[in-house]
Coordinates of C-alpha atoms in Angstrom, one line a residue:
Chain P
X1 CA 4.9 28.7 -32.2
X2 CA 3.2 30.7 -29.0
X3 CA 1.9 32.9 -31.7
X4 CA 0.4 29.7 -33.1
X5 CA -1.0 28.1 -30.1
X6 CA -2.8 31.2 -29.2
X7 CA -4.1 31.8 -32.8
X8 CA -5.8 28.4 -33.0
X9 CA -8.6 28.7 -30.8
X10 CA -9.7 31.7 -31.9
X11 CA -9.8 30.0 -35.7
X12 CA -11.4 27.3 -34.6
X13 CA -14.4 29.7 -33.3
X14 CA -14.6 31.8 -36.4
X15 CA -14.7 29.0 -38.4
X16 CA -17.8 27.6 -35.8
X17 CA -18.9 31.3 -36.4
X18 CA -18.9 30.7 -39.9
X19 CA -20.5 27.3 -40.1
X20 CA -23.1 27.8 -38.4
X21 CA -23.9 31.0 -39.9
X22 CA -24.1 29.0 -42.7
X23 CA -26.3 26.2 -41.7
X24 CA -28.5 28.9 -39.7
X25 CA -31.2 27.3 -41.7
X26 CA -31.0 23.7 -41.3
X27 CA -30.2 24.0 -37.1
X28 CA -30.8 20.4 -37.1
X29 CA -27.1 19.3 -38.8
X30 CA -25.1 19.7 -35.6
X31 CA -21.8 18.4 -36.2
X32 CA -21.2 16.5 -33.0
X33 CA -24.5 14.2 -32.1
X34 CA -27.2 15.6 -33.6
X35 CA -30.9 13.4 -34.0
X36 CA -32.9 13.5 -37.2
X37 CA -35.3 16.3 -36.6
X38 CA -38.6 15.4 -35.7
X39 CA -40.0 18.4 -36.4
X40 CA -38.2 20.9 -39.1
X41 CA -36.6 23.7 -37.6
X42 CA -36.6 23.0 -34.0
X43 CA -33.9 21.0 -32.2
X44 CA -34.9 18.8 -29.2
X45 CA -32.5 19.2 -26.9
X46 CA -33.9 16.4 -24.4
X47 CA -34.2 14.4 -26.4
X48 CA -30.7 14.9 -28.3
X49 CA -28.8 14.2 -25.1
X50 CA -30.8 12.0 -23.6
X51 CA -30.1 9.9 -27.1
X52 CA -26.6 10.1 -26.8
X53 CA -26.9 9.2 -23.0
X54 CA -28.7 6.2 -23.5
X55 CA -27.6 3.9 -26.2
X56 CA -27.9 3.4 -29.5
X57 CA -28.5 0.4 -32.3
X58 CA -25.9 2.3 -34.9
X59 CA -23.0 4.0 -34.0
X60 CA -24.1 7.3 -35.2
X61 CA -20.9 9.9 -36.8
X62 CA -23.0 12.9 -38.3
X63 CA -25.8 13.9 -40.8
X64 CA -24.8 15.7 -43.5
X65 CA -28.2 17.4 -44.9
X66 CA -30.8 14.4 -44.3
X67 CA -28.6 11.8 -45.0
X68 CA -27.0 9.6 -42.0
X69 CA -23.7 8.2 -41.8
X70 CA -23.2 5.7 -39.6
X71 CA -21.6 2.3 -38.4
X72 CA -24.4 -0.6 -38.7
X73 CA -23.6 -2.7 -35.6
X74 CA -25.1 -6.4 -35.2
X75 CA -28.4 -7.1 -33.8
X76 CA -29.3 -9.9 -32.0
X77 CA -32.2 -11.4 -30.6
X78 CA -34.1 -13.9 -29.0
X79 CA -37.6 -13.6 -29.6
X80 CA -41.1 -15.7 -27.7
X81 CA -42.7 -16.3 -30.9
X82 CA -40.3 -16.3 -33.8
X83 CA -36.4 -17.6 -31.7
X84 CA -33.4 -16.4 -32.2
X85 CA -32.6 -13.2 -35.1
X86 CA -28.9 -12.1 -35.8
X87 CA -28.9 -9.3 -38.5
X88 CA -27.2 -5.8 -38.7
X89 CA -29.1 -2.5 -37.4
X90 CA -29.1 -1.0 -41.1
X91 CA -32.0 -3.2 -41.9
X92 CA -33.8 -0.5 -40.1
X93 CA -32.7 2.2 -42.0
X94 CA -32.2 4.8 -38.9
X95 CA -35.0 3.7 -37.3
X96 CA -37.4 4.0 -40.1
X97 CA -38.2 0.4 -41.0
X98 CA -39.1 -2.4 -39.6
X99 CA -37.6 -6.0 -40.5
X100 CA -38.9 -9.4 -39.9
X101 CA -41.6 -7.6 -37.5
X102 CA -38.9 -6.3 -35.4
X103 CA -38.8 -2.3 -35.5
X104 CA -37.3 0.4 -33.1
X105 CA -40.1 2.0 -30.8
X106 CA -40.5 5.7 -31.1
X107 CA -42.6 6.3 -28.0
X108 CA -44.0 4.6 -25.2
X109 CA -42.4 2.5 -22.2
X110 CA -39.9 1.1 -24.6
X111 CA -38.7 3.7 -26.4
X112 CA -35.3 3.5 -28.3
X113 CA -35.8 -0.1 -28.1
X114 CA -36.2 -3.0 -30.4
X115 CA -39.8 -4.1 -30.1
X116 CA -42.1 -6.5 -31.6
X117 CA -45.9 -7.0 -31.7
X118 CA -47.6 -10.3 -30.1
X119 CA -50.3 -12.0 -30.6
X120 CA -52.5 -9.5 -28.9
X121 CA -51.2 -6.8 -30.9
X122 CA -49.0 -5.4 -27.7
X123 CA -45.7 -4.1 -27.9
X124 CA -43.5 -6.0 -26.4
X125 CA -39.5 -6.6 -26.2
X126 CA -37.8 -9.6 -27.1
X127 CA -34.3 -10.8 -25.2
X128 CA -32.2 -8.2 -26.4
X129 CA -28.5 -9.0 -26.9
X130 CA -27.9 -6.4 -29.9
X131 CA -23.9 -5.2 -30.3
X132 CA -25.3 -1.6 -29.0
X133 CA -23.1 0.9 -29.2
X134 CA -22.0 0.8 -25.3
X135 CA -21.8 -3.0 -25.5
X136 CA -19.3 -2.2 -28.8
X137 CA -17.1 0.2 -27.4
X138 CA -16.6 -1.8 -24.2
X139 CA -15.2 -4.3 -26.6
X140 CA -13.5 -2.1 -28.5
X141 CA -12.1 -0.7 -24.6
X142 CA -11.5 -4.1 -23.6
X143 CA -9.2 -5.2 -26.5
X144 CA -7.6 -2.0 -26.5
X145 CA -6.6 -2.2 -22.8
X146 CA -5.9 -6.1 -23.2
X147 CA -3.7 -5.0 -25.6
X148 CA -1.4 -2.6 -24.2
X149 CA -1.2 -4.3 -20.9
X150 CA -0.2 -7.7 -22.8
X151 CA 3.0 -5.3 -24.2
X152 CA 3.6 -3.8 -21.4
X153 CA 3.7 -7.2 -19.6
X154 CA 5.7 -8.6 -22.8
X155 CA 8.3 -6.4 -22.0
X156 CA 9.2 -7.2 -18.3
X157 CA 8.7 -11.0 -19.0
X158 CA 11.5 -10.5 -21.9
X159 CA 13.7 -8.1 -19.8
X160 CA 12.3 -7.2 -15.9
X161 CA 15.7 -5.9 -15.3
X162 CA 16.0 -3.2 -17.5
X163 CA 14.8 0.6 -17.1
X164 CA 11.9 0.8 -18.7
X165 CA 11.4 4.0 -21.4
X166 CA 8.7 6.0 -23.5
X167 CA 5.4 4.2 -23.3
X168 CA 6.1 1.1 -21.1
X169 CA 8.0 3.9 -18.8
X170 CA 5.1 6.2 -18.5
X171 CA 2.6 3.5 -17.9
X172 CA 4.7 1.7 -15.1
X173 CA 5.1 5.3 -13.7
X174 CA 1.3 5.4 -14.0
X175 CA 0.2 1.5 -12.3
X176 CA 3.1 1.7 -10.0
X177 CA 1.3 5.1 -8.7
X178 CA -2.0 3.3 -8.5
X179 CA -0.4 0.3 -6.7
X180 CA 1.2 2.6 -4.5
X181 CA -1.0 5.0 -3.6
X182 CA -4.1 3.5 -3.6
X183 CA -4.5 0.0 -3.2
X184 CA -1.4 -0.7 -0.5
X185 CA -2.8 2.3 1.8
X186 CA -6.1 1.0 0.9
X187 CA -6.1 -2.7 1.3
X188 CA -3.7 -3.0 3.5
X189 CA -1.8 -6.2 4.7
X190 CA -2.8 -8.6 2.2
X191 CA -2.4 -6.3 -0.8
X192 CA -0.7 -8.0 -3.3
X193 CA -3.5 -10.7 -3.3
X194 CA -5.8 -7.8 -4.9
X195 CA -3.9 -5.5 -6.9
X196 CA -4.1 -7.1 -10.0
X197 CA -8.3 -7.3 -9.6
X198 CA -8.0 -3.9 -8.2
X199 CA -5.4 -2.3 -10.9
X200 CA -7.4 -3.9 -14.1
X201 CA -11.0 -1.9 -12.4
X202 CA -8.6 1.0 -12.5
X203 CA -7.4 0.7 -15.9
X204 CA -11.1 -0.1 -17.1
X205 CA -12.5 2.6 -15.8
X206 CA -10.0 5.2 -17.0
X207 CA -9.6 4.0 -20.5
X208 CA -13.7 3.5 -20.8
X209 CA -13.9 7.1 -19.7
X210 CA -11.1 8.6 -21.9
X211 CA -12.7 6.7 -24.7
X212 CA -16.1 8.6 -23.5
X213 CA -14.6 11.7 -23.8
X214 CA -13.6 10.9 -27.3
X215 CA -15.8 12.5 -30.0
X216 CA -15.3 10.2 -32.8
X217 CA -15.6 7.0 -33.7
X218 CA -14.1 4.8 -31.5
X219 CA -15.6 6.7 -28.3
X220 CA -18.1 9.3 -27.5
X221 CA -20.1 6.2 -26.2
X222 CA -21.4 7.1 -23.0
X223 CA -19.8 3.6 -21.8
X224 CA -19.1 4.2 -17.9
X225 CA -22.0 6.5 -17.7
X226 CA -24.8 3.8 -18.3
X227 CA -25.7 2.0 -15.1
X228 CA -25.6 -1.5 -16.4
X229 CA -21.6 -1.5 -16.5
X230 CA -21.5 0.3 -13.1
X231 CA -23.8 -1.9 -11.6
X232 CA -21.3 -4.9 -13.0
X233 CA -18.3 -3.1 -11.5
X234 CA -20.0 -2.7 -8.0
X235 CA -21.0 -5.9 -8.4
X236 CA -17.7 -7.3 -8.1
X237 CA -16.1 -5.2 -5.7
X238 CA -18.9 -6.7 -3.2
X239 CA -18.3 -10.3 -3.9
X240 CA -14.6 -10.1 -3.3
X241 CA -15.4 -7.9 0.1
X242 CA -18.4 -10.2 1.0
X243 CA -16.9 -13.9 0.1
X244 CA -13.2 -12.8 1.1
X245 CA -14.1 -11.2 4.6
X246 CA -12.5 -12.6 7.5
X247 CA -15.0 -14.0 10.7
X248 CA -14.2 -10.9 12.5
X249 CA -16.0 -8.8 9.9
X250 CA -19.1 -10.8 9.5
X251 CA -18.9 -10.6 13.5
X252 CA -18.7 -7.3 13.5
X253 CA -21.6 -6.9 11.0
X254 CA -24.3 -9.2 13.5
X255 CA -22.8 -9.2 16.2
X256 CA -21.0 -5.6 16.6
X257 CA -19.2 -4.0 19.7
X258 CA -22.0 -2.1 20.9
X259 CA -24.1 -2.1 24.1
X260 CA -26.3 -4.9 24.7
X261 CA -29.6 -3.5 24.2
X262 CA -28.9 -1.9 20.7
X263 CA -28.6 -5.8 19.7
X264 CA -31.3 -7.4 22.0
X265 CA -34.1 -7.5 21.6
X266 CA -34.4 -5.3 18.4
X267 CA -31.3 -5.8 16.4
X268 CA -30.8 -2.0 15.5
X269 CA -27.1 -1.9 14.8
X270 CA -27.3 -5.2 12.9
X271 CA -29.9 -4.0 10.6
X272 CA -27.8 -0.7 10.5
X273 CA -24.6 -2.9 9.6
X274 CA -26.7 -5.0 7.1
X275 CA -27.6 -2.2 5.0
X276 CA -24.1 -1.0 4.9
X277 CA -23.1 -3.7 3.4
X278 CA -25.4 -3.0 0.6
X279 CA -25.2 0.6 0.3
X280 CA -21.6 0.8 0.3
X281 CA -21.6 -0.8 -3.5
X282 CA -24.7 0.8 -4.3
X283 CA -23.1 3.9 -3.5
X284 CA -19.8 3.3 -5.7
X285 CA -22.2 2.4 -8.7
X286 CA -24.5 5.4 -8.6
X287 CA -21.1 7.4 -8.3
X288 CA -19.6 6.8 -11.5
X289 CA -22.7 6.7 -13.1
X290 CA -23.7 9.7 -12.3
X291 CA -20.6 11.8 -12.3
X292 CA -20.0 10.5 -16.0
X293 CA -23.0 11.0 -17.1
X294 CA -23.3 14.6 -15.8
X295 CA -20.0 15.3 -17.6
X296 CA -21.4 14.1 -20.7
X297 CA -24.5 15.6 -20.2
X298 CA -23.1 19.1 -19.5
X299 CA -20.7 18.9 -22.7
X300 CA -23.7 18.0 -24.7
X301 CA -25.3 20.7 -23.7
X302 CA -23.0 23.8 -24.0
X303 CA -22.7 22.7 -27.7
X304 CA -26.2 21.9 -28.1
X305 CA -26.2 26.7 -27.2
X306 CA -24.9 27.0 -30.8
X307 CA -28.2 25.3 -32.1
X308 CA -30.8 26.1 -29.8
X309 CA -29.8 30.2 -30.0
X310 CA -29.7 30.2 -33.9
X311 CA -33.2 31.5 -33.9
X312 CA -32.2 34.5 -32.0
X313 CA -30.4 36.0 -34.5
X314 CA -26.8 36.0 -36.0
X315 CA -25.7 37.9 -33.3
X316 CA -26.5 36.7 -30.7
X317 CA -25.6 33.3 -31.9
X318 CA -22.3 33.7 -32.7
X319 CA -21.4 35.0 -29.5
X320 CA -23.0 32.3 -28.2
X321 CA -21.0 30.0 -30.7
X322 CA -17.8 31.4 -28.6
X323 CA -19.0 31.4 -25.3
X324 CA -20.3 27.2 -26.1
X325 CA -16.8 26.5 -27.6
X326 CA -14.7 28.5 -24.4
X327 CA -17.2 26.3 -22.0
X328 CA -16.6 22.8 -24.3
X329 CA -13.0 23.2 -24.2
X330 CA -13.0 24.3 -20.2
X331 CA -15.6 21.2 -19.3
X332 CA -13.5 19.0 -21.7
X333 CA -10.5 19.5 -19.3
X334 CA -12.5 19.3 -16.2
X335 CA -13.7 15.7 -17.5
X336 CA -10.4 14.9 -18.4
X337 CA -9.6 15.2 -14.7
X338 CA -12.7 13.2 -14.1
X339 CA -11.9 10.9 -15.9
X340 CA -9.4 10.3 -13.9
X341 CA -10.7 11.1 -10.5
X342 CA -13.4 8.7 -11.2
X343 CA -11.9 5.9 -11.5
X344 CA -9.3 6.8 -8.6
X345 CA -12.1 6.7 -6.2
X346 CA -14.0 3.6 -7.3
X347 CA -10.4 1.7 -7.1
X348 CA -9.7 3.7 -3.9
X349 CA -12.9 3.1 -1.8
X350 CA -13.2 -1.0 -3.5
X351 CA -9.7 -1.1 -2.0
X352 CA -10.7 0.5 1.6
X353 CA -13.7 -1.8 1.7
X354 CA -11.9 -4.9 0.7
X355 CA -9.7 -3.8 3.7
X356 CA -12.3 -3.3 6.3
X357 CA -13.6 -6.8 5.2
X358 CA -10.1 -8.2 6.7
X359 CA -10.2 -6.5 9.7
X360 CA -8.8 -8.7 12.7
X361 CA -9.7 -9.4 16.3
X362 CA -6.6 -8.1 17.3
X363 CA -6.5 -5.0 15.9
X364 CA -9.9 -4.9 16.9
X365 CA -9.2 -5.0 21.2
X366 CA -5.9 -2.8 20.3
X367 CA -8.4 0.1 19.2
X368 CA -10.3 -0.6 22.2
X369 CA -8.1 -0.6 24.8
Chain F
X1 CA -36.1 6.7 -16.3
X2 CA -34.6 4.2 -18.5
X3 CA -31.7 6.1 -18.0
X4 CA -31.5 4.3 -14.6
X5 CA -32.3 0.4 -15.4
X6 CA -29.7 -1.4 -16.3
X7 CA -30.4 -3.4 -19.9
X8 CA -30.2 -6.7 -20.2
X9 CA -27.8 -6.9 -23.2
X10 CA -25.2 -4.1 -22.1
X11 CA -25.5 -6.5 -18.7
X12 CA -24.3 -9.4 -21.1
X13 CA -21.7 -8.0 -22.7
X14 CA -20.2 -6.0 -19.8
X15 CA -19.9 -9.6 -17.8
X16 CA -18.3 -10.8 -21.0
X17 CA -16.1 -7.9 -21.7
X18 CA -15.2 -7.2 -18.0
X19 CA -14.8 -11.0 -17.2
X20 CA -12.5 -11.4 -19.9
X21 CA -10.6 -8.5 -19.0
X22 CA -10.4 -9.5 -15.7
X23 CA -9.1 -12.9 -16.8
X24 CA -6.1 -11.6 -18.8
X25 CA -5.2 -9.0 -16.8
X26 CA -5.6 -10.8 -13.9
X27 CA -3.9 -14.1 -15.2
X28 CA -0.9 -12.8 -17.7
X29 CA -1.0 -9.0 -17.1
X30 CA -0.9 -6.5 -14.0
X31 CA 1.1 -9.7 -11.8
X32 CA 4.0 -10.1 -14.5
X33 CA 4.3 -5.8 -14.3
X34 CA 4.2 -6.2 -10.5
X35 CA 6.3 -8.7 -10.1
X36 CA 9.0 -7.7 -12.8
X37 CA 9.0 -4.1 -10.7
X38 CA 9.6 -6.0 -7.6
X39 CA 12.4 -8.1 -9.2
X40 CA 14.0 -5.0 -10.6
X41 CA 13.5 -3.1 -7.4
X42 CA 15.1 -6.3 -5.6
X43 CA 18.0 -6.0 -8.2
X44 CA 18.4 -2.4 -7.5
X45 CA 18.4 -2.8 -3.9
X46 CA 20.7 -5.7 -4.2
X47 CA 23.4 -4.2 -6.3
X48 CA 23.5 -1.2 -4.0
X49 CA 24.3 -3.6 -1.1
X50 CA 26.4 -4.9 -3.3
X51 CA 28.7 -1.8 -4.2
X52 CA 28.7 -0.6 -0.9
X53 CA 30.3 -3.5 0.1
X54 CA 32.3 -3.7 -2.6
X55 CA 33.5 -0.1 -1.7
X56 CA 33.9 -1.2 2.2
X57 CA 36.3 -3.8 0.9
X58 CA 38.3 -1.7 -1.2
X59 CA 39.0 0.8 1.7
X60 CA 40.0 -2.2 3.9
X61 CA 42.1 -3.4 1.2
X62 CA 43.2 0.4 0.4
X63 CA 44.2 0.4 3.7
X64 CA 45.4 -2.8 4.7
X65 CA 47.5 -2.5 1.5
X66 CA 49.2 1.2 3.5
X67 CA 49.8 -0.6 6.5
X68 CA 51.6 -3.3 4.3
X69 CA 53.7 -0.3 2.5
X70 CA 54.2 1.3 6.0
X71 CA 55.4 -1.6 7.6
X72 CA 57.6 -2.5 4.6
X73 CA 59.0 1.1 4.9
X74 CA 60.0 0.2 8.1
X75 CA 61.3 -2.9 7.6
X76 CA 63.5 -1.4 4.8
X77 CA 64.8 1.2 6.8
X78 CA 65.9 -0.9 9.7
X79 CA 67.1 -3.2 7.1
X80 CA 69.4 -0.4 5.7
X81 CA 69.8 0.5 8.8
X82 CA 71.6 -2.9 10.1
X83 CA 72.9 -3.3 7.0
X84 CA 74.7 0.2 7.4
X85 CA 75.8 -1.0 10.7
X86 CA 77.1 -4.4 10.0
X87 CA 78.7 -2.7 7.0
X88 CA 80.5 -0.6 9.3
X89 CA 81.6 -3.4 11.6
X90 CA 82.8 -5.4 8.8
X91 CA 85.0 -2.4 7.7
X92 CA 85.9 -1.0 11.0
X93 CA 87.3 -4.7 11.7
X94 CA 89.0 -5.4 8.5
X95 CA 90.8 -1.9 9.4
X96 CA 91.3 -3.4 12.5
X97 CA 93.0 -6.4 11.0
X98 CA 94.7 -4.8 8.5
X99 CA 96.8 -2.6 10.3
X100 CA 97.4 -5.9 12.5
X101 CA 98.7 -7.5 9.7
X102 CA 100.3 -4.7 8.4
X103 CA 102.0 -4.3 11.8
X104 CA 103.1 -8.0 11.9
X105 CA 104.5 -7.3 8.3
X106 CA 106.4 -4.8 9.3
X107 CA 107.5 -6.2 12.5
X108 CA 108.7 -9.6 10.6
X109 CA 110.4 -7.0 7.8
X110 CA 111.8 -4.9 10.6
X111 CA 113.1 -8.2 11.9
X112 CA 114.2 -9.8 8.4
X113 CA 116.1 -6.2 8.0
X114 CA 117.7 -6.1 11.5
X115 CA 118.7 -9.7 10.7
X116 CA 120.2 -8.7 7.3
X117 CA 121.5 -6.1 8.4
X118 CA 123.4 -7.9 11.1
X119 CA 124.3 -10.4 8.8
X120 CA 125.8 -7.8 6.5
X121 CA 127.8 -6.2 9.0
X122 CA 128.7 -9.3 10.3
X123 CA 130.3 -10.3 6.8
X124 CA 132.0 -6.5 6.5
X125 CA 133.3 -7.3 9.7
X126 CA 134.8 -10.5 8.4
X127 CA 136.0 -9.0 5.4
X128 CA 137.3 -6.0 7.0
X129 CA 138.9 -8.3 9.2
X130 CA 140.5 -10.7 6.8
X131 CA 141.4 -7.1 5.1
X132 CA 143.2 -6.0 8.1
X133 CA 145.1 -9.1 8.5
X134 CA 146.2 -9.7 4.7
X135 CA 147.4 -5.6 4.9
X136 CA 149.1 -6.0 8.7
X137 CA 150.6 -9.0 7.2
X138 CA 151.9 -7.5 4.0
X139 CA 152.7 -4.4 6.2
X140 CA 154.3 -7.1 8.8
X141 CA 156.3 -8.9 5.9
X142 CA 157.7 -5.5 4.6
X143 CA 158.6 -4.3 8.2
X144 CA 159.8 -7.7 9.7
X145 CA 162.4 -7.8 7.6
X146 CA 164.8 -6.4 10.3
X147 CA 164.9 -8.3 13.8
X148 CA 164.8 -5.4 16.0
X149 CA 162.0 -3.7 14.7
X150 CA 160.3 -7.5 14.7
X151 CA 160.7 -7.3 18.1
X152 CA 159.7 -3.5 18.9
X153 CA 156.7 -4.0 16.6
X154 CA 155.8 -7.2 18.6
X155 CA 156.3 -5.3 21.8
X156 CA 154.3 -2.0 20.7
X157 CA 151.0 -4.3 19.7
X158 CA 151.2 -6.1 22.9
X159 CA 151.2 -2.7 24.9
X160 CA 148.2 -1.9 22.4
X161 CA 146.8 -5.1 23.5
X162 CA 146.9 -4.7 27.2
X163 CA 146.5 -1.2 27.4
X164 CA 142.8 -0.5 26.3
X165 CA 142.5 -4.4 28.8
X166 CA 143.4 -2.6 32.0

């Protein structure tokens, strides 16, 4: 079985080897996320990540030749001049056609995007609420998730008292260590208030990411690296911390312990305080944004080597080929652990800040004195 | 750039996916887990409480239940004890009385055969005596036949008579 285990790698890059000695003429079928070629031969690399980085009409699987396969997801939109349009993205055949004057821009400011012309003849976008492919594995994410927490809860509504085994064991193991280790240190005393807001950001997080990391259907969506859905998670952490602080937080935001003159007449540390406030989400949104994205972005690109070295010979290709697979599999781990870490520290620091928000005067003159 | 501005749609549907997850979770999911560790923890904690004081009790019972034996022990053995004694006592008197009574029985046999044997000698005296005078008379017919030797016999038994007198 060892034998095995160490043989399979090592098949897995001849067979790479072999593939894309094969396809050494058409560098443009990558297996993973590969874009139509624009111009025969040459593979964008740019622009192939950033595709898969951004978001998509069709949830795209491969290309096999020149033909793609792929899941048509729904369209929908709200037009100025022509209302309200539901229909699915095949209508544009891959982003070759237009339908009902709708068609997907291939350059300028709205590029990638569903665009009509006005009057005027001017590109310009209509309300977009299309099914994208983030916006469709979220809700793939969200039912899954829904889901298994609805069983798990099942469970300890139908029997609490009972030892809980396999699956339901592993993932009370797993939000018991969340509970415990992160959001009672974090909050503090009024804890159990916010653990269920606090564990369900958790669990969205991780399973959005895991999905993410997930080359086939159901994931590879870069779901938790696209800043809408970060923005929406920082969102919420500061309107619990803002509309659940106590007095002696707002106090200490405009009014702080300082000396007098850093108050009056310039309010320095209130400004200072002010933007805190605002930076402190900020700063939780950009993380996981970036941070997934990167991880995405860096697996993307150590297989995008195989393609973008096929000109330079068979040789040096297929080492390449080995050196790109070694890389993906090492970076695949290393965002596995992200994946993890991530949402650890957005949970982590919305649970610190959501106990700095209920600080209390008394604690306040005990640090003092 | 567009990387970094959020779209309007993904906004939509990430309110819509995230509120409802919230919702649920929120509502029916991570509070039932929570709370059905907490009872289970409670339950856990209880029942510990619960044996320990359960085994507390059985050692005081364990050994209230020696000090019972022990003092029963003791009891017993003071109760054979007494028992032994009064045992004794009752023996050592009926002993006592025994030989009393055997003593009287023997005194009032002792008595019984003096008096018997009184009695008896008593009526050998009589008989010897009613013997001796039916043979002195016969021996006094045969001899008093003659006058003298009435006389000299007369004389002879009144010398008898007086002589062991003075």
């Amino acid at each position: 079985m060892k034998r095995l285990l160490k043989i399979f790698p090592l098949l897995i890059v001849v067979l790479l080897m072999i593939t894309t000695g094969l396809k050494a003429n058409e560098p443009a079928a990558a297996e993973v996320a590969s874009h139509p070629a624009e111009e025969a031969g040459t593979l964008n690399v740019k622009e192939l990540i950033l595709e898969h980085l951004g978001d998509t009409y069709e949830w795209h699987i491969t290309t096999i030749g020149e033909s793609h396969i792929s899941i048509p997801l729904p369209v929908i939109l709200i037009s100025k001049t022509s209302g309200f349009h539901v229909f699915m993205s095949s209508a544009f055949h891959h982003g070759h056609e237009s339908h009902n004057g709708f068609y997907i821009a291939h350059e300028g400011d709205f590029k990638g995007k569903i665009v009509e012309k006005d009057a005027t003849g001017q590109e310009i976008r209509p309300l977009d609420f299309s099914l994208t492919k983030n916006a469709a594995s979220l809700l793939i994410s969200a039912i899954l998730l829904i889901v298994i927490i609805l069983l798990i809860a099942r469970s300890y509504k139908r029997n609490p008292l009972e030892a809980k085994k396999g699956f339901v064991g592993m993932m009370e193991m797993f939000i018991l260590s969340v509970y415990d280790g992160i959001i009672k240190p974090g909050v503090g005393k009024d804890y159990k208030k916010f653990a269920p807001y606090l564990l369900t950001v958790f669990f969205f997080i991780f399973t959005n990411n895991l999905l993410g990391l997930i080359p086939l259907f159901p994931g590879g969506a870069n779901v938790t690296g696209n800043i809408a859905i970060t923005f929406v998670l920082a969102v919420c952490t500061f309107l619990i911390v803002n509309i659940t602080g106590t007095k002696e937080y707002f106090k200490e935001i405009f009014w702080p312990d300082v000396p007098m003159w850093l108050k009056v007449p310039i309010p320095i540390m209130p400004a200072i305080e002010v933007i805190g406030v605002f930076t402190k989400p900020f700063a939780l949104m950009i993380r996981l944004f970036a941070n997934i994205l990167a991880g995405h972005s860096i697996v993307l690109g150590l297989v995008c080597l195989i393609f973008v070295t096929v000109s330079l010979g068979i040789p040096t290709n297929a080492s390449m080929t080995v050196v790109s697979v070694i890389f993906t599999i090492f970076i695949d781990f290393v965002e596995l652990l992200v994946a993890y870490i991530q949402a650890y520290v957005f949970t982590m620091l919305s649970a610190v800040f959501i106990g700095l928000s209920h600080v209390e005067a008394h604690h306040h003159s005990e640090v003092r004195s | 750039m567009s990387l970094l501005t959020p779209e309007l749609g993904l906004l939509f549907w990430m309110l819509v996916a995230f509120g409802a997850v919230v919702f649920v979770l929120v509502k029916f999911g991570f509070p039932i887990i929570l709370s059905g560790v907490e009872k289970r923890k409670n339950y856990i904690d209880e029942s510990l409480l619960i044996a320990k004081q359960a085994r507390e009790e059985l050692a005081r019972v364990k050994a209230d239940s020696q000090a019972l034996i022990d003092q029963t022990r003791r009891e017993q053995s003071e109760i054979l004890a007494e028992a032994a004694k009064s045992r004794d006592m009752i023996i050592g008197g009926a002993k006592e009385k025994a030989t009393e009574e055997a003593a009287k029985i023997m005194e009032a046999a002792r008595e019984q055969i003096a008096l018997e044997k009184e009695d008896a000698i008593r009526q050998i005296r009589r008989e010897v005596a009613t013997l001796s005078v039916e043979i002195s008379e016969k021996v006094l017919r045969e001899k008093l036949d003659r006058k003298n030797s009435q006389m000299d016999m007369i004389d002879r038994l009144l010398d008898e008579i007086n002589i062991p007198k003075s």
